[in-house]
XYZ file of C-alpha atoms in Angstrom:
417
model
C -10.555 17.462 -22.225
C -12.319 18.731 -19.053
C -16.090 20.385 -19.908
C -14.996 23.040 -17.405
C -11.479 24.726 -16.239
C -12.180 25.702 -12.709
C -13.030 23.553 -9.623
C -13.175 24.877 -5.954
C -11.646 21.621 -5.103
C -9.821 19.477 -7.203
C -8.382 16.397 -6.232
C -5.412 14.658 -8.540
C -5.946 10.603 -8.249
C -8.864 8.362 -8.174
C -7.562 5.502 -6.099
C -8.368 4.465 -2.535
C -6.890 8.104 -1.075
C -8.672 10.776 -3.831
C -12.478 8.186 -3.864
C -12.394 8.481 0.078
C -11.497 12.138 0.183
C -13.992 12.879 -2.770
C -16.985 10.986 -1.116
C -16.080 12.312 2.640
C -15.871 16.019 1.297
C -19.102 15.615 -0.923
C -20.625 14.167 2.592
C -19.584 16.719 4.914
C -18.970 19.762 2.502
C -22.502 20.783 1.492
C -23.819 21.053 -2.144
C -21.745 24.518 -2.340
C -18.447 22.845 -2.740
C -17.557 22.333 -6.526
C -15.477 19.436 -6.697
C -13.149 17.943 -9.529
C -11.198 14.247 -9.725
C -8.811 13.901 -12.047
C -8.654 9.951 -12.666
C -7.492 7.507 -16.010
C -8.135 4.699 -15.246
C -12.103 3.428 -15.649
C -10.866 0.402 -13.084
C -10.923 0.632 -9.219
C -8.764 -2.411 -7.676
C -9.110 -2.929 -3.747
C -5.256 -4.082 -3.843
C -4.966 -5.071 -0.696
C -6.755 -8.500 -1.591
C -4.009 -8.631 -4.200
C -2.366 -11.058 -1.551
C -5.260 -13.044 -1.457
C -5.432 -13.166 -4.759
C -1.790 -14.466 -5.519
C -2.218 -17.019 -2.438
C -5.610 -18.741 -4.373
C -8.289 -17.236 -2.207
C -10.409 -15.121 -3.966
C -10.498 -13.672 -7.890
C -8.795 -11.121 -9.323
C -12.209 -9.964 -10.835
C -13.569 -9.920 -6.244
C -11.079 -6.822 -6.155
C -12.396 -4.360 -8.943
C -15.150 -2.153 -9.319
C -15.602 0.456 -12.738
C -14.371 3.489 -10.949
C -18.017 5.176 -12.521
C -19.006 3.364 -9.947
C -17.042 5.203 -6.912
C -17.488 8.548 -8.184
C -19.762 10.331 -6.021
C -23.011 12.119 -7.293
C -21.863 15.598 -7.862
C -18.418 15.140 -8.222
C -16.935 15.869 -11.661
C -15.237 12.473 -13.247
C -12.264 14.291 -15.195
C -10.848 11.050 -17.279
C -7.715 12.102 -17.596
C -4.363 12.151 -16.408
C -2.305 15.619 -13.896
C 0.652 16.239 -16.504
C 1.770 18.910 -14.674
C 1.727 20.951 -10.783
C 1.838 24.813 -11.018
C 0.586 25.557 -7.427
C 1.628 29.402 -7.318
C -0.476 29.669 -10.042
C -3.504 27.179 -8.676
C -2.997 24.858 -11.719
C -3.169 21.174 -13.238
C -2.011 20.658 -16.483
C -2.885 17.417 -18.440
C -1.961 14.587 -20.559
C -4.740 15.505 -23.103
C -3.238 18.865 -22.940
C -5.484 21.273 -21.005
C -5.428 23.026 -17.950
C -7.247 23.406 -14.950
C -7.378 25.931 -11.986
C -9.001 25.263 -8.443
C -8.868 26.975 -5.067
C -7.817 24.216 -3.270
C -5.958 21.357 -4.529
C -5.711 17.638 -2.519
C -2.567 15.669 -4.259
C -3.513 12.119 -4.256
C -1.565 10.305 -6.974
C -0.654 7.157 -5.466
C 2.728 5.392 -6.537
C 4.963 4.172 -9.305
C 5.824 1.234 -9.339
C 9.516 1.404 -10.884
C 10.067 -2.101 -12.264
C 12.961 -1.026 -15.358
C 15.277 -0.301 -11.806
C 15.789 -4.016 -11.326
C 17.698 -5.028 -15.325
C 15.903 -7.548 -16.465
C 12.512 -7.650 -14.364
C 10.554 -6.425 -16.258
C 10.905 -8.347 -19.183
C 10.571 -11.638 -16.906
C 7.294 -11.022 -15.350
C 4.763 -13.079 -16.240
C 6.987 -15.886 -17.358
C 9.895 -18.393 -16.224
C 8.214 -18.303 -12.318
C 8.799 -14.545 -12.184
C 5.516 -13.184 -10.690
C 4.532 -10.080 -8.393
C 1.498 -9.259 -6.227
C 1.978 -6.004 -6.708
C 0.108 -5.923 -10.082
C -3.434 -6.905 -11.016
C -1.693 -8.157 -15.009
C 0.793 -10.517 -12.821
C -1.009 -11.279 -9.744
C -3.019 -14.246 -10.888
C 0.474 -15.957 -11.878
C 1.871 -15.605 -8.498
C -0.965 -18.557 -7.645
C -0.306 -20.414 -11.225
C 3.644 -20.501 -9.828
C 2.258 -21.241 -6.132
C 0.492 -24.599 -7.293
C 3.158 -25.369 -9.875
C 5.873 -25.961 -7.189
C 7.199 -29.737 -6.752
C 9.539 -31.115 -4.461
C 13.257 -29.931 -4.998
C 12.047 -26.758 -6.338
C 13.359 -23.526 -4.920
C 10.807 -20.150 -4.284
C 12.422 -16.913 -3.790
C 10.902 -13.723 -2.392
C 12.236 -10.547 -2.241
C 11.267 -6.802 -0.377
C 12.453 -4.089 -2.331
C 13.791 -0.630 -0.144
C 11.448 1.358 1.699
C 9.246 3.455 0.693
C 6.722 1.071 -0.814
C 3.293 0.046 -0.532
C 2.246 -2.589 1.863
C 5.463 -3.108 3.425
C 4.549 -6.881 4.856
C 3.016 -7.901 1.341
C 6.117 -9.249 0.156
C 6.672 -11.933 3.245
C 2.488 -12.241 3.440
C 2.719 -14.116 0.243
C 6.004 -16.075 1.057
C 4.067 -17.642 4.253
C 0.616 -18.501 2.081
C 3.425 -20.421 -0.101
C 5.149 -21.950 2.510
C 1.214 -23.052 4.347
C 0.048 -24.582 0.919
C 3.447 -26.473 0.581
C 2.872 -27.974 4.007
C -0.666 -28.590 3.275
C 0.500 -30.906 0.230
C 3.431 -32.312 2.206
C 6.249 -30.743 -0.053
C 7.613 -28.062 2.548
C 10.198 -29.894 3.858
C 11.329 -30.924 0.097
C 10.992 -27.443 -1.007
C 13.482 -24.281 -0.666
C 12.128 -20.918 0.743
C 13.953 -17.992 0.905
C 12.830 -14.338 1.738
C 15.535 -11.923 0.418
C 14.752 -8.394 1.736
C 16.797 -5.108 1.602
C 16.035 -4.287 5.161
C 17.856 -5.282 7.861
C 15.079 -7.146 10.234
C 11.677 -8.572 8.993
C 9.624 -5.821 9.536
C 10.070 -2.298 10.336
C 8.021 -2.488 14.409
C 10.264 -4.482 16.734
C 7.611 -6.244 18.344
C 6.373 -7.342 15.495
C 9.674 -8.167 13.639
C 10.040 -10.749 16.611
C 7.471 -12.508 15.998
C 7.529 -13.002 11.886
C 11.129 -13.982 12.296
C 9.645 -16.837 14.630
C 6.638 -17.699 11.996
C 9.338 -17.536 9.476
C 11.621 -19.934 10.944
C 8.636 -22.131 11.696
C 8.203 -22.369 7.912
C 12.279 -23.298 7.524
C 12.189 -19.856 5.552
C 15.869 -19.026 5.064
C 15.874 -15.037 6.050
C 18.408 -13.059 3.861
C 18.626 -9.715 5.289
C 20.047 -6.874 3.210
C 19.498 -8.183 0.331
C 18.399 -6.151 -2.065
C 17.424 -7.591 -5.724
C 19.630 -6.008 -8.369
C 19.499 -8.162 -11.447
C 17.171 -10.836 -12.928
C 17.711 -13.325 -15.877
C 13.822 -14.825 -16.365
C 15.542 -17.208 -19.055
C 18.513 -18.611 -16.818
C 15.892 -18.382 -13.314
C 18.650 -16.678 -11.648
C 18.174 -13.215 -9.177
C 21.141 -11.683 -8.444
C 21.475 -9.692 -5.196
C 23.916 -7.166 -3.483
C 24.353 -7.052 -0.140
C 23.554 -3.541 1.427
C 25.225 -3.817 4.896
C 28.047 -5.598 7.218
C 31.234 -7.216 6.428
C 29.936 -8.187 2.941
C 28.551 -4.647 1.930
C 28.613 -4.519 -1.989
C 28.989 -8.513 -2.170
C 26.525 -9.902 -5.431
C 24.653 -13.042 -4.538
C 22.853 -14.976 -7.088
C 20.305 -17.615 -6.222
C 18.388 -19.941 -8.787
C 14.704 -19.669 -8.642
C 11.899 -21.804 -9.860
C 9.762 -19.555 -8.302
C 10.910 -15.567 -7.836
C 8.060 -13.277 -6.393
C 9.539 -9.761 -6.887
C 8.467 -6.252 -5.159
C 9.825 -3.225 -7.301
C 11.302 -0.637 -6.182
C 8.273 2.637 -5.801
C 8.747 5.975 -5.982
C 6.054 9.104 -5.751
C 5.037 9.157 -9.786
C 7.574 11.238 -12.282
C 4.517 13.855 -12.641
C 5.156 14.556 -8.960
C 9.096 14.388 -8.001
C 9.323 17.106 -11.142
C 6.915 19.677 -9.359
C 7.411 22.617 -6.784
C 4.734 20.168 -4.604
C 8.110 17.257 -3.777
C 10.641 17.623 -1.385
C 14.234 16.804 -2.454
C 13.139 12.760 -2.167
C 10.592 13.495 -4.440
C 7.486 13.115 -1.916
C 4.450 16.094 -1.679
C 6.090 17.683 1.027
C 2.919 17.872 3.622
C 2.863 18.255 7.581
C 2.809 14.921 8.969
C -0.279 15.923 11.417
C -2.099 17.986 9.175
C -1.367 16.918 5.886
C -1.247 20.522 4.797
C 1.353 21.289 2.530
C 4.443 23.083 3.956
C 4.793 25.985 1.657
C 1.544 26.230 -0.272
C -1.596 26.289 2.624
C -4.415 25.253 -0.181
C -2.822 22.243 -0.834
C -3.442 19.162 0.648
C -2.007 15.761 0.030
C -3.253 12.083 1.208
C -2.223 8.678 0.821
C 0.755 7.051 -0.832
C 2.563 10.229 -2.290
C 3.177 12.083 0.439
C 6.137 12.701 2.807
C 4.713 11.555 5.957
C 6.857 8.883 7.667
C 4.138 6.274 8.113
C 3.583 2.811 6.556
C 1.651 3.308 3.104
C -1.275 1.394 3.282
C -5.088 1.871 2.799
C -5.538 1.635 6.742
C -3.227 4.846 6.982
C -5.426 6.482 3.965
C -8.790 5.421 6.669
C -7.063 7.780 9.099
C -5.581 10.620 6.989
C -8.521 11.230 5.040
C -10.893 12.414 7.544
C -8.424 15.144 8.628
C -7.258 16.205 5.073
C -11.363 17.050 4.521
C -11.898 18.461 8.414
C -8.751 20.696 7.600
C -10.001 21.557 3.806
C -13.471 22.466 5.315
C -11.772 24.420 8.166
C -9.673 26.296 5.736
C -12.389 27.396 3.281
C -14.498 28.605 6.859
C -11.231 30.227 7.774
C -10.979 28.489 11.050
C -7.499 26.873 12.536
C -6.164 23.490 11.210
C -6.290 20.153 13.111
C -3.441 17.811 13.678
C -5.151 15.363 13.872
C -3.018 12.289 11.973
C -0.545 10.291 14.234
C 1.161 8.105 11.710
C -1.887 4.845 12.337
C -1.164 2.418 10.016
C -2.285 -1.868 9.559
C -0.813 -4.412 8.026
C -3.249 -7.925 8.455
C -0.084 -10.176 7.800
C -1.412 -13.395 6.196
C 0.759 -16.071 8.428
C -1.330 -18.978 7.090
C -4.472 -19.724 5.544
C -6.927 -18.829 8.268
C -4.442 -17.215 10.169
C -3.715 -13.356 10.512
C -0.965 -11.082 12.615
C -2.651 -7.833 12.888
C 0.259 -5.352 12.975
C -1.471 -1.817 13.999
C 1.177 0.875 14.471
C 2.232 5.188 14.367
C 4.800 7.256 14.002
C 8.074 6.275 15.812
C 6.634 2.045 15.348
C 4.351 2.552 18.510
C 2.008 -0.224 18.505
C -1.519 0.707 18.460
C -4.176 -2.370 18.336
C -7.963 -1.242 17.882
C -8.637 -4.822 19.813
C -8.051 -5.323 22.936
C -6.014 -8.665 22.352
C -2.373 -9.523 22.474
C -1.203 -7.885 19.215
C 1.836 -10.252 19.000
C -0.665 -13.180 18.083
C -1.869 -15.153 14.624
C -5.933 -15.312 15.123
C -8.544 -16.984 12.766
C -10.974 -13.684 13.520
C -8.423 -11.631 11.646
C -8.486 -13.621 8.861
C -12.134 -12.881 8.667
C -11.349 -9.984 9.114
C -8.915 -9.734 6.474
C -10.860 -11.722 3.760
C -14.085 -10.611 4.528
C -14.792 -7.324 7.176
C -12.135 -5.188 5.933
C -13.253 -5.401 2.215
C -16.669 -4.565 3.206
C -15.729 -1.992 5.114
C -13.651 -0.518 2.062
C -16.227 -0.651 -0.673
C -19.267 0.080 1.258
C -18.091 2.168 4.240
C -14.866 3.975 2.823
C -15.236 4.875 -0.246
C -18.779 6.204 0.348
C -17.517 9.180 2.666
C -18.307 7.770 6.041
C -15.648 8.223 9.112
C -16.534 6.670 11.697
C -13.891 4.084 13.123
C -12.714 2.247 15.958
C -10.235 3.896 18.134
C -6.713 2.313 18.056
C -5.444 2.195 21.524
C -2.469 4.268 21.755
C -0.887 3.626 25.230
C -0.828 -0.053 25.314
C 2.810 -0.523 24.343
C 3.609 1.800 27.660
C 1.240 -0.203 29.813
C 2.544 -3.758 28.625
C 6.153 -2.285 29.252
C 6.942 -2.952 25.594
């Protein structure tokens, strides 16, 4: 239970969105402004090393931090889980069954990750070569299945349909695969195949080009629509259907020794049953604003929301500056900002050492914040992947500072692109 029932701003989820919005507002918003998170979990994870992780780089223990730890002095840790939206009334209900009120509320609840959808996943993880980056109790067997492949073996990865987190995490960790194969001399005696619903490698053209290329470099064998439907861990066997062309409906199954699997995601239940979700089940905010559409002291950031942008903590960089400009603008009744375009990054790990920086906004603009060829692997964004971007999470981030590199939105147009 909460000590106290009323906050002037409460925020709803501790993870990379609610910690940057908490320590921003706390920064910019004066002593005056009472603030509330509502978090569970006492563990922070920086999952976007969760590739890393899975690939042998680094530790699963590099990416967390006791979330005690991120909560900024004089903000009010509320351990507990949202149960419950009642905006027209201002109020949170929760798990441990108590209520609280605020006068503005910023929805940052991240996402579920819906693993029952696929029959049969979930009770494979872990075991048989079924593994997943996508959670810190499975990621550290993706590498035990990456170093246990031998020659003749067959490793299957598969992209689940969008909306999900990270969408180039599930081919990031199919390349790292592929490089350490080649690195041991078993690619060539090895089977790769990258099984995604969607029906090009990534959702930017420009970019798509050029991981189909890195792909085929590899001898990847690119399955598009396919989306994973059915898994037997016992038997090693992923069934598929096909979601598009002549074959529409068709059910594929492939044998795996290795099967790294992306669940389907979905805003969480607490959410998509609240008067805050549009009819997909998303916190229906304004794409520039983040303001929600029908109830103004209501703010959302990060995965949850309806925006149409790639979720990923680069987009959460962007959106939570404006969500806190906008919340401080609100409670000084001036006008709102629009001030969010849709920026989102995906460092795609082509190779160990080797990084695709795919910067992009609404509509799959490309964007780069370096003025470099964006269609190109480089060894600096590795670093920058591995080591600069972390840094810049933990100690820049999450500690309410805002100040970041413009991306550079008219260099598609000049490039004729």
């Amino acid at each position: 239970m909460a000590d106290k029932s009323h906050y002037r701003v409460l925020i709803v989820g501790g993870g990379t969105a609610g910690s940057t919005v908490a320590a921003s507002l706390r920064r910019h918003g004066g002593p005056g402004v009472d603030i509330g998170i509502v978090e569970p979990s006492p563990v922070h994870y920086y999952q976007p090393a969760f590739t890393l992780v899975g690939g042998g780089v680094c530790g699963l223990q590099s990416t967390r931090r006791d979330q005690s730890r991120l909560i900024p002095p004089g903000v009010t840790w509320i351990r507990d889980a949202a149960s419950g939206f009642e905006p027209q009334a201002n109020r949170v209900s929760l798990a441990s069954g108590g209520v609280l009120s605020y006068d503005y509320l910023v929805a940052c609840p991240g996402l579920q990750l819906n693993w029952e959808q696929v029959p049969g996943l979930k009770e494979a993880l872990g075991s048989n070569g079924v593994c997943s980056n996508y959670s810190p109790a499975y990621v550290e067997y993706t590498w035990e299945c990456v170093r246990g492949l031998e020659a003749g073996q067959r490793a299957v990865f598969t992209q689940a349909p969008l909306p999900f987190k990270c969408p180039g995490a599930p081919q990031k960790i199919a390349y790292l695969t592929a490089d350490h194969l080649r690195r041991r001399g078993l690619l060539e005696r090895c089977s790769l195949h990258f099984c995604t619903h969607a029906p090009s490698m990534f959702g930017v053209p420009l970019f798509a080009a050029e991981l189909a290329k890195i792909a085929d470099g590899y001898g990847i064998d690119k399955r598009f629509q396919h989306n994973l439907v059915a898994v037997d861990g016992a038997a090693r066997a992923a069934t598929f259907e096909i979601a598009g062309g002549d074959r529409q409906g068709e059910r594929v199954t492939l044998a795996f020794d290795m099967l790294h699997a992306t669940p389907p995601q979905s805003a969480p239940d607490v959410v998509r049953a609240s008067p805050l979700a549009n009819a997909a089940g998303w916190i229906e905010v304004h794409q520039h604003s983040l303001q929600h559409v029908r109830y103004p002291n209501v703010f959302g950031c990060g995965d949850a929301t309806s925006t149409p942008n790639s979720k990923t903590a680069a987009a959460v960089r962007k959106q939570a500056p404006v969500v806190v400009r906008n919340l401080l603008h609100s409670m000084r009744g001036g006008s709102l900002e629009e001030g969010y375009d849709g920026y989102a990054s995906c460092p795609l790990t082509t190779a160990y050492g080797k990084v695709l920086m795919a910067e992009f906004c609404y509509g799959g603009k490309v964007t780069p914040t370096f003025p470099l060829d964006p269609r190109k692997e480089r060894g600096t964004y590795w670093w920058c992947k591995t080591t600069g971007l972390p840094i810049m999470y933990w100690h820049y981030m999450l500690r309410g500072y805002e100040w970041f590199p413009g991306h550079d939105t008219g260099w598609q147009a000049r490039h004729g692109l």
